[in-house]
Short mmCIF file of C-alpha atoms and ligand atoms in Angstrom, two decimals:
data_model
loop_
_atom_site.label_atom_id
_atom_site.label_comp_id
_atom_site.label_asym_id
_atom_site.label_seq_id
_atom_site.Cartn_x
_atom_site.Cartn_y
_atom_site.Cartn_z
CA MET J 1 2.27 -11.85 -19.13
CA LYS J 2 1.48 -8.41 -20.57
CA TYR J 3 0.18 -5.34 -18.74
CA VAL J 4 -2.48 -2.97 -20.07
CA SER J 5 -3.67 0.45 -18.91
CA THR J 6 -7.10 0.94 -17.31
CA ARG J 7 -7.65 3.75 -19.85
CA GLY J 8 -6.72 1.61 -22.84
CA ARG J 9 -4.49 4.07 -24.68
CA ALA J 10 -0.99 3.49 -23.25
CA PRO J 11 1.63 1.06 -24.58
CA VAL J 12 1.29 -2.57 -23.46
CA LEU J 13 4.22 -3.34 -21.12
CA SER J 14 6.07 -6.23 -19.50
CA PHE J 15 6.01 -6.70 -15.71
CA GLU J 16 9.41 -5.03 -15.33
CA GLU J 17 8.42 -2.07 -17.47
CA ALA J 18 5.12 -1.61 -15.62
CA MET J 19 6.98 -1.69 -12.29
CA MET J 20 9.51 0.95 -13.42
CA THR J 21 6.88 3.18 -15.06
CA GLY J 22 4.23 3.30 -12.32
CA LEU J 23 1.57 5.54 -13.86
CA ALA J 24 0.65 4.81 -17.51
CA ARG J 25 1.17 7.58 -20.08
CA ASP J 26 -2.57 7.89 -20.68
CA GLY J 27 -3.00 8.64 -16.97
CA GLY J 28 -4.26 5.10 -16.27
CA LEU J 29 -3.02 2.29 -14.03
CA TYR J 30 -1.44 -0.94 -15.26
CA LEU J 31 -3.16 -4.32 -14.82
CA PRO J 32 -2.34 -7.81 -16.09
CA GLU J 33 -4.08 -8.64 -19.37
CA SER J 34 -5.56 -11.71 -17.69
CA ILE J 35 -5.40 -13.05 -14.14
CA PRO J 36 -3.79 -16.47 -13.62
CA VAL J 37 -5.98 -18.94 -11.69
CA MET J 38 -4.74 -21.37 -9.05
CA SER J 39 -6.47 -24.75 -8.81
CA ALA J 40 -7.93 -25.98 -5.52
CA ASP J 41 -5.04 -28.44 -5.23
CA GLU J 42 -2.47 -25.69 -5.74
CA ILE J 43 -4.16 -23.58 -3.06
CA ALA J 44 -4.36 -26.52 -0.64
CA ALA J 45 -0.64 -27.14 -1.17
CA LEU J 46 0.19 -23.66 0.25
CA GLU J 47 -0.84 -24.72 3.75
CA GLY J 48 2.03 -24.53 6.25
CA LEU J 49 4.65 -23.29 3.76
CA PRO J 50 7.06 -20.48 4.67
CA TYR J 51 5.76 -17.03 3.72
CA GLU J 52 8.45 -16.60 1.05
CA GLU J 53 7.47 -19.87 -0.62
CA VAL J 54 3.80 -18.87 -0.77
CA ALA J 55 4.94 -15.51 -2.16
CA PHE J 56 6.93 -17.30 -4.85
CA ARG J 57 4.02 -19.52 -5.94
CA VAL J 58 1.41 -16.74 -5.92
CA MET J 59 3.47 -14.09 -7.73
CA TRP J 60 5.53 -16.16 -10.17
CA PRO J 61 2.84 -16.42 -12.92
CA PHE J 62 2.61 -12.60 -13.03
CA LEU J 63 6.31 -11.93 -13.62
CA GLY J 64 6.51 -13.07 -17.24
CA GLY J 65 10.16 -14.08 -17.05
CA ALA J 66 11.43 -10.83 -15.50
CA PHE J 67 13.68 -12.91 -13.22
CA THR J 68 14.85 -16.52 -13.13
CA GLU J 69 13.33 -18.73 -10.45
CA ALA J 70 16.57 -18.62 -8.46
CA GLU J 71 16.78 -14.82 -8.75
CA PHE J 72 13.20 -14.36 -7.59
CA ARG J 73 13.73 -16.65 -4.61
CA GLU J 74 16.78 -14.59 -3.59
CA ILE J 75 14.81 -11.36 -3.98
CA LEU J 76 12.06 -12.71 -1.71
CA ALA J 77 14.54 -13.87 0.91
CA ARG J 78 16.13 -10.40 1.05
CA ALA J 79 12.77 -8.60 1.07
CA TYR J 80 11.35 -10.39 4.11
CA LYS J 81 14.44 -11.05 6.22
CA GLY J 82 13.97 -7.79 8.16
CA PHE J 83 10.54 -8.79 9.52
CA ALA J 84 10.40 -9.39 13.24
CA HIS J 85 7.98 -12.34 13.13
CA GLU J 86 8.74 -15.72 11.57
CA ALA J 87 5.25 -15.97 10.05
CA LYS J 88 5.70 -12.43 8.56
CA ALA J 89 1.88 -11.97 8.62
CA PRO J 90 0.64 -13.89 11.70
CA LEU J 91 -3.06 -14.53 12.17
CA LYS J 92 -4.44 -14.01 15.66
CA GLN J 93 -7.90 -14.78 16.99
CA LEU J 94 -9.79 -11.73 18.23
CA ALA J 95 -13.22 -13.21 19.02
CA PRO J 96 -15.26 -16.27 17.98
CA GLY J 97 -15.19 -16.28 14.17
CA HIS J 98 -13.11 -13.08 13.98
CA PHE J 99 -9.38 -13.00 13.27
CA LEU J 100 -6.77 -10.26 13.05
CA LEU J 101 -4.10 -10.44 10.34
CA GLU J 102 -1.10 -8.64 11.84
CA LEU J 103 0.67 -6.80 9.02
CA PHE J 104 2.87 -4.62 11.21
CA HIS J 105 5.93 -6.78 11.92
CA GLY J 106 7.99 -5.22 9.12
CA PRO J 107 10.78 -2.71 9.70
CA THR J 108 8.55 0.42 9.74
CA LEU J 109 5.57 -1.16 11.56
CA ALA J 110 2.92 -0.78 8.82
CA PHE J 111 1.69 -3.12 6.07
CA LYS J 112 3.38 -0.98 3.42
CA ASP J 113 6.64 -2.79 4.24
CA PHE J 114 5.32 -5.96 2.56
CA ALA J 115 5.20 -4.31 -0.85
CA MET J 116 7.93 -1.70 -0.46
CA GLN J 117 10.62 -4.14 0.70
CA LEU J 118 9.84 -6.37 -2.27
CA ILE J 119 9.73 -3.61 -4.87
CA GLY J 120 13.06 -2.30 -3.55
CA GLN J 121 14.73 -5.65 -4.10
CA MET J 122 13.06 -6.22 -7.49
CA MET J 123 14.08 -2.78 -8.78
CA GLN J 124 17.65 -3.23 -7.57
CA ALA J 125 17.91 -6.67 -9.24
CA SER J 126 16.51 -5.32 -12.48
CA LEU J 127 18.80 -2.24 -12.47
CA ALA J 128 21.86 -4.31 -11.63
CA LYS J 129 21.27 -6.28 -14.84
CA SER J 130 20.73 -3.23 -17.05
CA GLY J 131 23.42 -1.14 -15.36
CA LYS J 132 20.99 1.78 -15.11
CA ARG J 133 20.48 4.11 -12.14
CA ILE J 134 17.22 5.69 -10.99
CA THR J 135 16.19 8.46 -8.64
CA ILE J 136 13.04 7.90 -6.64
CA VAL J 137 11.21 11.01 -5.48
CA GLY J 138 8.07 10.72 -3.39
CA ALA J 139 5.80 12.75 -1.14
CA THR J 140 4.45 11.27 2.06
CA SER J 141 2.12 12.01 4.92
CA GLY J 142 4.05 9.42 6.94
CA ASP J 143 3.89 5.67 6.33
CA THR J 144 4.80 5.41 2.64
CA GLY J 145 7.90 7.57 2.98
CA SER J 146 9.31 5.69 5.94
CA ALA J 147 8.64 2.33 4.26
CA ALA J 148 10.34 3.52 1.05
CA MET J 149 13.46 4.84 2.80
CA GLU J 150 13.78 1.66 4.81
CA ALA J 151 13.37 -0.49 1.68
CA PHE J 152 15.83 1.38 -0.54
CA ARG J 153 18.53 2.40 1.95
CA GLY J 154 21.95 1.16 0.91
CA LEU J 155 20.83 -0.12 -2.51
CA GLU J 156 23.48 0.39 -5.20
CA ASN J 157 21.56 1.76 -8.19
CA VAL J 158 18.89 3.84 -6.48
CA ASP J 159 18.80 7.23 -4.76
CA VAL J 160 15.72 8.21 -2.79
CA PHE J 161 14.37 11.64 -1.86
CA ILE J 162 11.26 11.77 0.33
CA LEU J 163 9.38 15.03 0.89
CA TYR J 164 7.25 15.37 3.98
CA PRO J 165 5.43 18.43 5.34
CA HIS J 166 7.60 20.02 8.03
CA GLY J 167 6.04 19.67 11.49
CA ARG J 168 3.07 17.63 10.27
CA VAL J 169 4.10 14.00 10.69
CA SER J 170 4.23 12.05 13.97
CA ASP J 171 7.55 11.82 15.85
CA VAL J 172 7.84 8.10 15.11
CA GLN J 173 7.13 8.64 11.42
CA ARG J 174 9.65 11.50 11.18
CA ARG J 175 12.38 9.60 12.96
CA GLN J 176 11.87 6.57 10.72
CA MET J 177 12.69 8.90 7.80
CA THR J 178 15.48 10.94 9.35
CA THR J 179 17.51 8.24 11.12
CA PRO J 180 18.65 5.90 8.31
CA SER J 181 22.36 6.73 7.91
CA GLU J 182 22.92 5.44 4.35
CA ALA J 183 24.07 8.08 1.88
CA ASN J 184 21.50 7.19 -0.82
CA VAL J 185 18.38 8.12 1.18
CA HIS J 186 17.38 11.73 1.87
CA ALA J 187 14.60 13.16 4.02
CA LEU J 188 13.41 16.61 2.93
CA ALA J 189 11.15 18.60 5.25
CA ILE J 190 9.29 20.98 2.99
CA ASP J 191 7.85 24.26 4.22
CA GLY J 192 4.27 23.48 3.28
CA THR J 193 1.50 20.90 3.50
CA PHE J 194 1.31 17.33 2.20
CA ASP J 195 -0.57 18.66 -0.84
CA ASP J 196 2.34 21.05 -1.55
CA ALA J 197 4.82 18.18 -1.31
CA GLN J 198 2.75 16.05 -3.67
CA ALA J 199 2.32 18.93 -6.11
CA ARG J 200 6.11 19.56 -6.24
CA VAL J 201 6.73 15.85 -6.91
CA LYS J 202 4.25 16.02 -9.78
CA ASP J 203 6.04 19.12 -11.09
CA MET J 204 9.33 17.22 -11.12
CA PHE J 205 7.75 14.37 -13.12
CA ASN J 206 6.33 16.93 -15.58
CA ASP J 207 9.75 18.59 -16.07
CA PHE J 208 10.79 16.08 -18.74
CA ASP J 209 14.41 17.34 -19.06
CA PHE J 210 14.91 16.89 -15.32
CA ARG J 211 13.03 13.58 -15.37
CA ASP J 212 15.33 12.12 -18.03
CA GLU J 213 18.50 13.63 -16.57
CA VAL J 214 18.09 11.96 -13.15
CA GLY J 215 16.08 8.88 -14.22
CA LEU J 216 13.05 9.74 -12.12
CA ALA J 217 10.92 6.80 -10.90
CA GLY J 218 7.95 6.50 -8.53
CA VAL J 219 6.91 3.91 -5.97
CA ASN J 220 3.50 5.22 -4.91
CA SER J 221 0.58 2.92 -4.24
CA ILE J 222 -0.61 2.74 -7.86
CA ASN J 223 2.49 0.72 -8.77
CA TRP J 224 1.24 -2.71 -9.86
CA ALA J 225 4.15 -4.52 -8.21
CA ARG J 226 3.01 -3.15 -4.85
CA VAL J 227 -0.55 -4.44 -5.32
CA LEU J 228 0.75 -7.86 -6.35
CA ALA J 229 2.95 -8.20 -3.25
CA GLN J 230 -0.15 -7.70 -1.10
CA VAL J 231 -2.01 -10.64 -2.67
CA VAL J 232 0.27 -13.02 -0.79
CA TYR J 233 -1.01 -12.45 2.77
CA TYR J 234 -4.62 -12.96 1.67
CA SER J 235 -3.49 -16.39 0.54
CA THR J 236 -1.49 -17.35 3.65
CA SER J 237 -4.29 -16.29 6.00
CA ALA J 238 -7.17 -17.88 4.05
CA VAL J 239 -5.28 -21.16 3.81
CA SER J 240 -4.57 -21.13 7.56
CA LEU J 241 -8.33 -21.00 8.15
CA GLY J 242 -9.11 -23.87 5.81
CA ALA J 243 -9.16 -22.56 2.22
CA PRO J 244 -9.76 -23.93 -0.37
CA HIS J 245 -12.24 -26.13 1.57
CA ARG J 246 -13.71 -23.28 3.62
CA LYS J 247 -14.69 -19.75 2.61
CA VAL J 248 -13.39 -16.69 4.45
CA SER J 249 -14.20 -12.96 4.33
CA PHE J 250 -11.88 -9.99 4.76
CA THR J 251 -12.38 -6.48 6.13
CA VAL J 252 -9.75 -3.96 5.06
CA PRO J 253 -9.13 -0.44 6.45
CA THR J 254 -9.01 1.45 3.17
CA GLY J 255 -7.67 4.71 1.77
CA ASN J 256 -6.19 4.45 -1.70
CA PHE J 257 -7.88 1.07 -2.32
CA GLY J 258 -4.54 -0.69 -2.95
CA ASP J 259 -4.70 -3.19 -0.12
CA ILE J 260 -8.31 -4.22 -0.67
CA PHE J 261 -7.81 -4.42 -4.43
CA ALA J 262 -5.10 -7.03 -3.76
CA GLY J 263 -7.87 -9.03 -2.06
CA TYR J 264 -9.95 -8.76 -5.23
CA ILE J 265 -7.04 -10.16 -7.26
CA ALA J 266 -6.68 -13.00 -4.74
CA LYS J 267 -10.36 -13.82 -5.22
CA GLU J 268 -10.03 -13.72 -9.02
CA MET J 269 -7.07 -16.10 -8.69
CA GLY J 270 -9.38 -18.65 -7.11
CA LEU J 271 -9.10 -18.04 -3.37
CA PRO J 272 -12.54 -18.78 -1.84
CA ILE J 273 -13.29 -15.28 -0.56
CA GLU J 274 -16.93 -14.74 0.35
CA ARG J 275 -16.96 -10.96 0.98
CA LEU J 276 -14.42 -8.14 0.74
CA VAL J 277 -15.44 -5.34 3.09
CA VAL J 278 -14.14 -1.79 2.59
CA ALA J 279 -13.80 0.00 5.95
CA THR J 280 -13.41 3.79 5.89
CA ASN J 281 -12.98 6.42 8.58
CA GLN J 282 -14.97 9.69 8.52
CA ASN J 283 -13.49 10.32 5.07
CA ASP J 284 -16.05 7.90 3.69
CA ILE J 285 -16.14 8.63 -0.04
CA LEU J 286 -15.62 4.95 -0.90
CA HIS J 287 -18.41 3.82 1.42
CA ARG J 288 -20.74 6.45 -0.05
CA CYS J 289 -19.86 5.48 -3.60
CA LEU J 290 -20.34 1.76 -3.00
CA SER J 291 -23.68 2.33 -1.28
CA THR J 292 -25.15 5.13 -3.44
CA GLY J 293 -23.16 5.02 -6.69
CA ALA J 294 -22.10 8.68 -6.40
CA TYR J 295 -18.38 9.51 -6.16
CA ILE J 296 -18.16 13.19 -5.26
CA PRO J 297 -15.08 14.40 -3.33
CA ASP J 298 -15.90 16.93 -0.63
CA GLY J 299 -12.62 17.74 1.13
CA VAL J 300 -10.47 15.76 3.56
CA ARG J 301 -11.21 15.99 7.29
CA PRO J 302 -8.10 15.06 9.30
CA SER J 303 -8.71 12.00 11.52
CA ILE J 304 -6.91 9.85 14.11
CA SER J 305 -6.39 7.25 11.34
CA PRO J 306 -4.46 9.65 9.07
CA SER J 307 -3.22 7.07 6.55
CA MET J 308 -6.83 6.74 5.34
CA ASP J 309 -7.56 10.45 5.00
CA ILE J 310 -8.19 10.64 1.25
CA GLN J 311 -10.69 12.05 -1.16
CA VAL J 312 -9.32 10.68 -4.43
CA SER J 313 -8.75 6.96 -4.00
CA SER J 314 -6.36 6.20 -6.84
CA ASN J 315 -6.57 2.40 -7.01
CA PHE J 316 -10.38 2.46 -7.12
CA GLU J 317 -9.90 3.02 -10.85
CA ARG J 318 -8.71 -0.58 -11.12
CA ALA J 319 -11.94 -1.90 -9.58
CA LEU J 320 -13.95 0.34 -11.91
CA TYR J 321 -12.07 -1.08 -14.90
CA PHE J 322 -13.29 -4.58 -14.04
CA ALA J 323 -16.79 -3.37 -13.16
CA TYR J 324 -16.95 -1.76 -16.63
CA GLY J 325 -15.99 -5.06 -18.29
CA LYS J 326 -12.43 -3.84 -19.09
CA ASP J 327 -13.73 -0.88 -21.12
CA GLY J 328 -10.82 1.60 -20.99
CA ALA J 329 -12.76 4.29 -22.86
CA ALA J 330 -15.56 4.20 -20.27
CA VAL J 331 -13.05 4.47 -17.40
CA SER J 332 -11.34 7.35 -19.16
CA GLU J 333 -14.65 9.22 -19.46
CA LEU J 334 -15.39 8.66 -15.77
CA MET J 335 -12.01 10.08 -14.77
CA ASP J 336 -12.67 13.17 -16.89
CA GLU J 337 -15.96 13.59 -15.01
CA LEU J 338 -14.06 13.26 -11.73
CA LYS J 339 -11.79 16.16 -12.74
CA ALA J 340 -14.94 18.20 -13.27
CA GLY J 341 -16.30 17.39 -9.80
CA GLY J 342 -17.41 13.76 -9.54
CA PHE J 343 -19.28 10.91 -11.22
CA THR J 344 -22.29 8.66 -10.68
CA LEU J 345 -22.18 4.96 -11.54
CA SER J 346 -24.91 3.26 -13.55
CA GLN J 347 -27.01 0.65 -11.71
CA GLY J 348 -25.26 -2.15 -13.65
CA VAL J 349 -21.79 -1.01 -12.63
CA LYS J 350 -22.91 -0.45 -9.05
CA ASP J 351 -24.25 -4.03 -9.00
CA ALA J 352 -20.99 -5.36 -10.44
CA LEU J 353 -19.05 -3.68 -7.60
CA ALA J 354 -21.57 -4.91 -5.02
CA ALA J 355 -20.96 -8.48 -6.21
CA ALA J 356 -17.41 -8.19 -4.86
CA PHE J 357 -17.39 -5.47 -2.20
CA ASP J 358 -19.35 -4.45 0.89
CA SER J 359 -18.52 -1.32 2.85
CA GLY J 360 -18.90 0.48 6.14
CA ARG J 361 -17.74 3.63 7.93
CA CYS J 362 -16.35 4.32 11.38
CA SER J 363 -16.53 7.76 13.03
CA GLU J 364 -13.79 9.22 15.23
CA ASP J 365 -15.68 8.39 18.44
CA GLU J 366 -16.36 4.85 17.24
CA THR J 367 -12.67 4.40 16.43
CA SER J 368 -11.64 5.33 19.98
CA ALA J 369 -14.46 3.28 21.49
CA THR J 370 -13.35 0.23 19.50
CA ILE J 371 -9.74 0.55 20.70
CA THR J 372 -11.04 0.70 24.29
CA ARG J 373 -13.52 -2.15 23.86
CA VAL J 374 -11.10 -4.57 22.16
CA LEU J 375 -8.45 -3.98 24.83
CA GLY J 376 -11.03 -4.94 27.46
CA ALA J 377 -12.56 -7.86 25.57
CA SER J 378 -9.44 -9.49 24.08
CA ALA J 379 -6.40 -7.76 25.62
CA GLU J 380 -5.45 -6.56 22.14
CA LEU J 381 -4.13 -3.03 21.56
CA LEU J 382 -5.25 -1.86 18.11
CA CYS J 383 -3.89 1.03 16.05
CA PRO J 384 -6.66 3.45 14.97
CA HIS J 385 -6.68 2.15 11.36
CA SER J 386 -7.09 -1.45 12.50
CA ALA J 387 -9.85 -0.31 14.89
CA VAL J 388 -11.79 1.14 11.94
CA GLY J 389 -11.55 -2.29 10.34
CA VAL J 390 -12.63 -4.19 13.45
CA LYS J 391 -15.69 -1.97 14.00
CA VAL J 392 -16.92 -2.40 10.42
CA ALA J 393 -16.10 -6.13 10.41
CA ASP J 394 -18.22 -6.65 13.54
CA GLU J 395 -21.19 -5.09 11.75
CA GLN J 396 -20.74 -7.16 8.62
CA ARG J 397 -19.66 -10.60 9.66
CA VAL J 398 -22.05 -13.53 9.41
CA GLN J 399 -22.05 -16.79 11.28
CA GLY J 400 -20.33 -19.67 9.52
CA VAL J 401 -17.80 -17.62 7.54
CA PRO J 402 -14.66 -16.59 9.43
CA MET J 403 -13.88 -12.87 9.15
CA ILE J 404 -10.27 -11.72 8.86
CA THR J 405 -9.63 -8.04 9.61
CA LEU J 406 -6.35 -6.60 8.37
CA ALA J 407 -4.36 -4.88 11.15
CA THR J 408 -2.45 -2.37 9.04
CA ALA J 409 -0.14 -0.70 11.58
CA HIS J 410 1.43 -1.28 14.99
CA PRO J 411 -0.25 0.71 17.79
CA ALA J 412 3.12 2.27 18.71
CA LYS J 413 3.09 4.12 15.39
CA PHE J 414 0.06 6.13 16.58
CA PRO J 415 0.66 6.32 20.35
CA ASP J 416 -1.34 9.51 21.00
CA ALA J 417 -4.65 8.14 19.70
CA VAL J 418 -4.12 4.83 21.49
CA GLU J 419 -3.23 6.53 24.77
CA ALA J 420 -6.24 8.85 24.52
CA ALA J 421 -8.53 5.82 24.15
CA THR J 422 -6.99 3.49 26.72
CA GLY J 423 -4.63 5.42 29.01
CA LEU J 424 -1.86 3.07 27.82
CA ARG J 425 1.04 4.38 25.77
CA PRO J 426 2.16 1.53 23.48
CA GLY J 427 5.93 0.98 23.44
CA LEU J 428 8.03 0.44 20.33
CA PRO J 429 8.96 -3.20 19.63
CA PRO J 430 12.53 -4.27 20.53
CA HIS J 431 13.99 -3.83 17.03
CA MET J 432 13.21 -0.09 17.16
CA ALA J 433 13.41 0.56 20.86
CA ASP J 434 16.34 2.98 20.34
CA LEU J 435 14.58 5.04 17.62
CA PHE J 436 14.55 8.14 19.81
CA GLU J 437 18.29 7.90 20.51
CA ARG J 438 19.41 7.64 16.87
CA PRO J 439 20.81 10.82 15.26
CA GLU J 440 18.53 12.57 12.78
CA ARG J 441 19.53 13.83 9.32
CA VAL J 442 17.11 16.04 7.43
CA THR J 443 17.19 19.00 5.08
CA ARG J 444 14.61 21.74 5.59
CA ILE J 445 13.71 23.01 2.14
CA ALA J 446 11.52 25.69 0.55
CA ASN J 447 8.30 24.78 -1.25
CA ASP J 448 10.01 25.63 -4.53
CA LEU J 449 10.58 23.46 -7.59
CA GLY J 450 13.94 25.04 -8.48
CA ALA J 451 15.34 24.51 -4.99
CA LEU J 452 14.17 20.89 -4.92
CA GLU J 453 15.57 20.02 -8.33
CA ALA J 454 18.90 21.62 -7.45
CA HIS J 455 19.03 19.58 -4.24
CA VAL J 456 18.31 16.31 -6.04
CA ARG J 457 20.89 17.07 -8.77
CA GLU J 458 23.55 17.83 -6.21
CA HIS J 459 22.96 14.94 -3.81
CA ARG J 460 22.18 11.96 -6.03
CA ARG J 461 25.11 9.68 -6.75
CA LYS J 462 26.31 9.90 -10.34
C1 LIG Q 501 -1.72 3.16 3.71
C2 LIG Q 501 -2.47 2.71 4.92
C3 LIG Q 501 -3.83 2.31 4.86
C4 LIG Q 501 -4.65 2.39 3.59
O1 LIG Q 501 -4.22 1.48 2.62
P1 LIG Q 501 -4.68 1.63 1.09
O2 LIG Q 501 -3.94 0.59 0.35
O3 LIG Q 501 -4.27 3.03 0.69
O4 LIG Q 501 -6.15 1.45 1.05
C5 LIG Q 501 -4.43 1.83 6.02
N1 LIG Q 501 -3.74 1.77 7.19
C6 LIG Q 501 -2.44 2.15 7.29
C7 LIG Q 501 -1.76 2.06 8.60
C8 LIG Q 501 -1.75 2.63 6.16
O5 LIG Q 501 -0.45 3.00 6.27
#
């Protein structure tokens, strides 16, 4: 299995290389050259298997011999052992014909644990073989950073430095980053905004001497291995509801388009998915683009579902690549137009996207109202991101095809929004109940490239 860039001008890589590289050198994103298809019998055989076994069968054809079968099984066992629910991604009924896929039973209470835990174990296994060390540096507005620190803490060949904007993440998010005690993970509170943090990380990647010296690597959401890990729960949930003999649809609260794009891959692999519905909050650039064809960023407006506050949705480029019939040059041109302010899709490309995706938007008031309504109707406490999904799913679902909405975070991760809507303050689950008693360890640092590089040099293990 070989991996190619969406812009067509970067070296073709193996799975392992694509995982370690992240972003392609031509600025594009890596995708498999072709997508393996599962037969109806193979899909039917997934029913009732442990999550790790489904993960093995779904992902194995993409790995191209990066690991032996025994190694990959061990990696999967380690990746998912910290989840607090035996099903890992349990499916719960919300209403007639409407189901909630709970993706928040991982160690940091958001769906990002599914991919981050796995990529942590895969990178460690691969580095242990080569004897190399890497330094992961990332910027976060909350969920990605906590998932990364949790996934990489204590791993032998990896050091992790996560930058977050001082004073601008929730208490739960901050504590998830500042309380791991392992010496290889470092929380850095930068004096600046999330955009500053992200810009400094980019600067470090562009300082090639520094990059080579410390073996810089990234784990942001464009990493193909993260997308692949997310294909698995589409498969377990569809099969629980009768696939391959019955079609299902999915609604996905979307920001960077990584999670919903995994659904597209699942469909291409043969899973009988009727519709994939993109649900956005008031930052609705994806909904506008899918309905009008125009992709024109106009500034982020902070919302109560902050993990979806985006204006440049990085993984959307992968969907465009397929909609353009795998024409890397055309995608490249579009991305140049985006740098200059935005782009408009041709009718043909818009139709190609519409064949796979529907979309909808949920305002701030509608998000709160949905949290309130679902608590009353089904005794279910939703996080604001999941509520965006449920509202859009209710508008889009049709009789006869079960709708599965992805619940992307635990309500306790966003207690203020949930309390404002319902009067109830959701409590942390038992495995984190003592989060507010654990000692914190964090370095406050200037928004300055020199200071950051010096800190990384000094604190990474040699
Ligand atoms: C990251 C995140 C999302 C958005 O996922 P994408 O893959 O970026 O579309 C939605 N909800 C929560 C809770 C998240 O952390």
